[in-house]
Coordinates of C-alpha atoms in Angstrom, one line a residue:
X1 CA 17.6 -5.4 15.6
X2 CA 19.6 -6.2 12.4
X3 CA 21.8 -9.3 12.7
X4 CA 25.6 -9.2 12.2
X5 CA 25.1 -11.3 9.1
X6 CA 22.8 -8.7 7.5
X7 CA 25.1 -5.8 8.6
X8 CA 28.0 -7.5 6.8
X9 CA 25.9 -7.4 3.6
X10 CA 25.2 -3.7 4.0
X11 CA 28.8 -2.8 4.4
X12 CA 29.4 -4.6 1.1
X13 CA 28.2 -1.7 -1.0
X14 CA 27.9 -4.0 -4.1
X15 CA 24.4 -5.1 -2.9
X16 CA 23.0 -1.8 -3.9
X17 CA 23.9 -2.1 -7.5
X18 CA 25.0 0.9 -9.7
X19 CA 21.5 2.5 -9.8
X20 CA 18.4 2.8 -7.8
X21 CA 15.2 1.1 -8.9
X22 CA 12.8 3.9 -8.1
X23 CA 9.9 4.2 -10.5
X24 CA 9.7 8.0 -10.5
X25 CA 6.1 7.9 -9.3
X26 CA 4.9 10.7 -7.1
X27 CA 1.9 10.9 -4.8
X28 CA -0.2 12.3 -7.6
X29 CA 0.2 9.0 -9.5
X30 CA -1.6 7.0 -6.8
X31 CA -5.3 6.3 -6.5
X32 CA -5.3 7.6 -2.9
X33 CA -2.3 9.8 -2.4
X34 CA -1.0 10.5 1.0
X35 CA 0.3 13.9 2.1
X36 CA -2.4 15.9 0.4
X37 CA -3.1 19.6 1.2
X38 CA -5.5 18.3 3.9
X39 CA -2.5 17.3 6.0
X40 CA -1.1 20.0 8.3
X41 CA 1.9 21.8 6.7
X42 CA 3.9 21.0 9.9
X43 CA 3.4 17.3 9.4
X44 CA 3.8 17.1 5.6
X45 CA 7.6 16.6 5.7
X46 CA 7.1 13.5 7.9
X47 CA 4.4 12.1 5.6
X48 CA 6.6 12.8 2.6
X49 CA 9.5 11.0 4.2
X50 CA 7.3 8.0 4.9
X51 CA 5.9 8.0 1.4
X52 CA 9.3 8.2 -0.2
X53 CA 10.6 5.2 1.8
X54 CA 7.4 3.2 1.0
X55 CA 7.7 4.1 -2.7
X56 CA 11.4 2.9 -2.8
X57 CA 10.9 -0.4 -1.0
X58 CA 7.7 -1.1 -3.1
X59 CA 9.7 -0.4 -6.3
X60 CA 12.4 -2.9 -5.1
X61 CA 9.9 -5.6 -4.6
X62 CA 8.3 -4.9 -7.9
X63 CA 11.5 -4.6 -9.9
X64 CA 11.4 -6.6 -13.2
X65 CA 15.2 -6.9 -13.3
X66 CA 16.3 -7.9 -9.8
X67 CA 16.2 -11.5 -8.7
X68 CA 14.3 -12.5 -5.6
X69 CA 17.6 -12.8 -3.7
X70 CA 18.7 -9.4 -4.8
X71 CA 15.4 -7.8 -3.8
X72 CA 15.6 -9.3 -0.3
X73 CA 19.2 -8.1 0.1
X74 CA 18.2 -4.6 -0.8
X75 CA 15.2 -4.6 1.4
X76 CA 17.4 -5.9 4.3
X77 CA 19.8 -3.0 3.5
X78 CA 17.0 -0.5 3.7
X79 CA 16.0 -1.8 7.1
X80 CA 19.6 -1.7 8.3
X81 CA 19.9 2.0 7.3
X82 CA 16.5 2.8 8.8
X83 CA 16.9 1.0 12.1
X84 CA 20.7 0.9 12.6
X85 CA 21.9 3.9 10.5
X86 CA 24.6 1.7 8.9
X87 CA 26.8 3.2 6.1
X88 CA 25.2 3.2 2.7
X89 CA 25.5 5.0 -0.6
X90 CA 24.4 8.7 -0.7
X91 CA 21.7 8.0 -3.3
X92 CA 18.1 9.1 -3.3
X93 CA 16.6 5.7 -2.9
X94 CA 18.9 4.7 0.0
X95 CA 18.7 8.2 1.6
X96 CA 14.9 7.8 1.9
X97 CA 15.6 5.3 4.8
X98 CA 17.9 7.8 6.5
X99 CA 15.4 10.6 6.2
X100 CA 12.6 8.4 7.6
X101 CA 14.9 7.4 10.5
X102 CA 15.3 11.0 11.4
X103 CA 11.6 11.6 11.1
X104 CA 10.8 8.7 13.5
X105 CA 13.4 9.8 16.0
X106 CA 11.9 13.3 15.9
X107 CA 8.2 12.3 16.2
X108 CA 8.6 9.1 18.3
X109 CA 6.6 7.1 15.9
X110 CA 7.3 3.3 16.0
X111 CA 9.7 2.0 13.4
X112 CA 7.2 -0.9 13.1
X113 CA 5.1 1.3 10.8
X114 CA 7.9 1.0 8.2
X115 CA 9.5 -2.4 9.0
X116 CA 6.1 -4.0 8.7
X117 CA 6.0 -2.9 5.1
X118 CA 9.2 -4.7 4.6
X119 CA 7.6 -8.0 5.8
X120 CA 5.1 -7.7 2.9
X121 CA 7.7 -6.7 0.3
X122 CA 10.0 -9.5 1.2
X123 CA 7.0 -11.7 0.7
X124 CA 6.4 -10.1 -2.7
X125 CA 9.9 -11.0 -3.7
X126 CA 9.2 -14.7 -3.3
X127 CA 5.5 -15.4 -3.2
X128 CA 3.6 -15.4 -6.5
X129 CA 0.2 -16.8 -5.6
X130 CA -2.4 -16.6 -2.8
X131 CA -4.4 -19.6 -2.1
X132 CA -7.1 -18.1 0.1
X133 CA -8.7 -14.8 1.1
X134 CA -7.1 -15.3 4.5
X135 CA -3.7 -15.3 2.9
X136 CA -4.4 -12.2 1.1
X137 CA -5.7 -10.5 4.2
X138 CA -2.5 -11.4 6.0
X139 CA -0.5 -9.8 3.3
X140 CA -2.6 -6.6 3.5
X141 CA -2.0 -6.5 7.2
X142 CA 1.7 -5.7 6.4
X143 CA 1.5 -4.1 2.9
X144 CA -1.3 -1.6 3.6
X145 CA -2.4 -1.3 7.2
X146 CA 0.9 0.2 8.5
X147 CA 0.3 3.3 6.4
X148 CA -2.9 4.0 8.3
X149 CA -1.1 3.3 11.6
X150 CA 1.6 5.8 10.7
X151 CA -0.9 8.6 9.8
X152 CA -2.9 8.0 13.0
X153 CA 0.1 7.9 15.2
X154 CA 1.5 11.1 13.5
X155 CA -1.7 12.8 14.4
X156 CA -1.8 11.3 17.9
X157 CA -5.1 9.6 17.4
X158 CA -6.5 7.1 19.8
X159 CA -6.1 3.3 19.3
X160 CA -9.8 2.8 18.8
X161 CA -9.3 4.3 15.2
X162 CA -7.2 1.4 14.1
X163 CA -9.8 -1.2 13.2
X164 CA -11.6 1.2 10.9
X165 CA -8.3 2.3 9.5
X166 CA -7.2 -1.3 8.9
X167 CA -10.5 -1.9 7.0
X168 CA -9.9 1.1 4.8
X169 CA -6.3 0.3 4.0
X170 CA -7.1 -3.3 3.3
X171 CA -10.0 -2.2 1.0
X172 CA -7.7 0.1 -0.9
X173 CA -5.1 -2.7 -1.3
X174 CA -7.5 -5.2 -2.7
X175 CA -9.0 -2.6 -5.0
X176 CA -5.5 -2.0 -6.3
X177 CA -4.9 -5.7 -6.8
X178 CA -8.1 -5.9 -8.9
X179 CA -7.2 -2.9 -11.0
X180 CA -3.7 -4.3 -11.7
X181 CA -4.5 -8.0 -11.8
X182 CA -3.6 -8.4 -15.5
X183 CA -0.5 -6.2 -15.3
X184 CA 0.8 -7.9 -12.2
X185 CA 0.6 -11.3 -13.9
X186 CA 2.2 -10.1 -17.2
X187 CA 5.1 -8.1 -15.6
X188 CA 5.8 -10.0 -12.4
X189 CA 4.0 -13.4 -12.7
X190 CA 2.2 -12.4 -9.6
X191 CA -1.5 -13.1 -8.8
X192 CA -3.2 -11.8 -5.7
X193 CA -6.6 -13.1 -6.6
X194 CA -7.3 -16.1 -4.2
X195 CA -6.9 -19.3 -6.1
X196 CA -9.7 -21.1 -4.2
X197 CA -12.2 -18.5 -5.4
X198 CA -11.0 -18.9 -9.0
X199 CA -11.1 -22.7 -8.8
X200 CA -14.6 -22.6 -7.4
X201 CA -15.7 -20.8 -10.6
X202 CA -13.7 -23.1 -12.9
X203 CA -11.2 -20.4 -13.9
X204 CA -7.4 -20.4 -13.9
X205 CA -4.8 -17.8 -13.3
X206 CA -4.0 -17.5 -17.1
X207 CA -7.6 -16.4 -17.6
X208 CA -6.4 -13.0 -16.3
X209 CA -4.5 -12.6 -19.6
X210 CA -7.7 -12.6 -21.7
X211 CA -8.9 -9.6 -23.6
X212 CA -12.0 -9.4 -21.5
X213 CA -13.3 -10.9 -18.2
X214 CA -15.1 -14.3 -18.5
X215 CA -18.4 -15.0 -16.7
X216 CA -16.6 -17.1 -14.1
X217 CA -13.9 -14.6 -13.5
X218 CA -16.5 -11.8 -13.2
X219 CA -18.1 -13.9 -10.4
X220 CA -14.7 -14.0 -8.6
X221 CA -14.2 -10.3 -8.9
X222 CA -17.7 -9.6 -7.6
X223 CA -17.1 -11.9 -4.6
X224 CA -13.9 -10.0 -3.8
X225 CA -15.8 -6.8 -4.2
X226 CA -18.5 -8.1 -1.8
X227 CA -15.7 -8.4 0.8
X228 CA -14.5 -4.9 -0.1
X229 CA -18.0 -3.6 0.5
X230 CA -17.9 -5.0 4.0
X231 CA -14.5 -3.4 4.6
X232 CA -15.8 0.0 3.3
X233 CA -18.7 -0.1 5.7
X234 CA -16.4 -0.7 8.6
X235 CA -14.1 2.1 7.3
X236 CA -17.0 4.6 7.5
X237 CA -16.4 4.7 11.3
X238 CA -12.9 6.1 10.8
X239 CA -14.0 9.8 10.1
X240 CA -16.4 9.6 13.1
X241 CA -13.6 8.4 15.4
X242 CA -10.8 10.7 14.2
X243 CA -10.3 13.8 16.3
X244 CA -8.0 15.8 14.1
X245 CA -10.2 17.7 11.7
X246 CA -7.8 17.7 8.8
X247 CA -7.2 14.0 9.1
X248 CA -10.9 13.4 9.6
X249 CA -11.6 15.1 6.3
X250 CA -8.8 13.3 4.5
X251 CA -10.1 9.9 5.9
X252 CA -13.7 10.8 4.8
X253 CA -12.5 11.7 1.2
X254 CA -10.6 8.4 0.9
X255 CA -13.5 6.3 2.2
X256 CA -15.8 7.8 -0.4
X257 CA -13.2 7.3 -3.1
X258 CA -13.0 3.7 -2.1
X259 CA -16.7 3.4 -2.5
X260 CA -16.5 5.0 -5.9
X261 CA -13.7 2.8 -7.1
X262 CA -15.5 -0.3 -5.9
X263 CA -18.6 0.7 -8.0
X264 CA -16.4 1.3 -11.0
X265 CA -14.8 -2.1 -10.7
X266 CA -18.3 -3.6 -10.4
X267 CA -19.3 -2.0 -13.7
X268 CA -15.9 -2.1 -15.5
X269 CA -13.6 -4.8 -16.9
X270 CA -10.0 -4.5 -15.5
X271 CA -8.8 -7.0 -18.2
X272 CA -10.1 -4.8 -21.1
X273 CA -9.1 -1.4 -19.8
X274 CA -7.7 0.5 -16.8
X275 CA -10.5 1.0 -14.4
X276 CA -9.8 4.1 -12.4
X277 CA -11.4 7.0 -10.6
X278 CA -12.5 10.1 -12.5
X279 CA -12.4 13.8 -11.7
X280 CA -16.1 13.6 -11.0
X281 CA -15.4 10.9 -8.4
X282 CA -12.9 13.0 -6.7
X283 CA -15.1 16.1 -6.6
X284 CA -18.1 14.2 -5.4
X285 CA -16.2 12.4 -2.7
X286 CA -14.7 15.7 -1.5
X287 CA -18.2 17.3 -1.3
X288 CA -19.6 14.3 0.6
X289 CA -16.6 14.4 3.0
X290 CA -17.1 18.0 4.1
X291 CA -20.0 17.1 6.3
X292 CA -17.4 15.3 8.5
X293 CA -15.3 18.5 8.9
X294 CA -17.6 20.1 11.4

């Protein structure tokens, strides 16, 4: 539970600042949006509540104006509102924690699916570099995998779906890091590409600022994508294990989209341009996924 020290910070409303730091992004702006039409209408409000909270705390961690200390205070504040229902400003960013609290109390889903995200985002506030793939995987355990746990628990799926879900969520997170590797360094001085992989190829972090990817850095990207390929193969078990038909189809679509984005990052240069999915990728993935709907 939240400590008395943290609570004393929350009651001091000045920690919230005068404005929220929300980015204004919506689910449609993401590579792999949650809460699509494939999710049951009855469950969509809970998915939206989770997404709104995750969006807010992610924006806090990625703020270009808040200091590391201010970010952590705000993240602690969001946790206190979520877990303890402490007083806080009636503002959309803060209210997202209150709405998610109500959702969790209604559905019985573990608060860990949200507080685990906060572990990753507190780390984002302070940690700028990742030395090894193991460090990156540990980060993904908290920054990405809880999203899958939430959706599986919301649909009352069995625990045997979690390993494949974790593989998929981690794959998506690493793909996102590769897409945004240059932007993350420019805006936040943050690099998720493992340093040992870079040093093995004779490249440095600042090489991510180049106009195009060097041969050595291309080797680093490809090695990371080899790891993503393995995760994607494990993720293919998720649609087969998922009982709920709507969630099964959603999972299948996202797995095929992960494969598509992996291929595009193999062929494209994330330093030269934004490598992203196309409408054709989305349509093709949806068509492939329908075989899992039966």
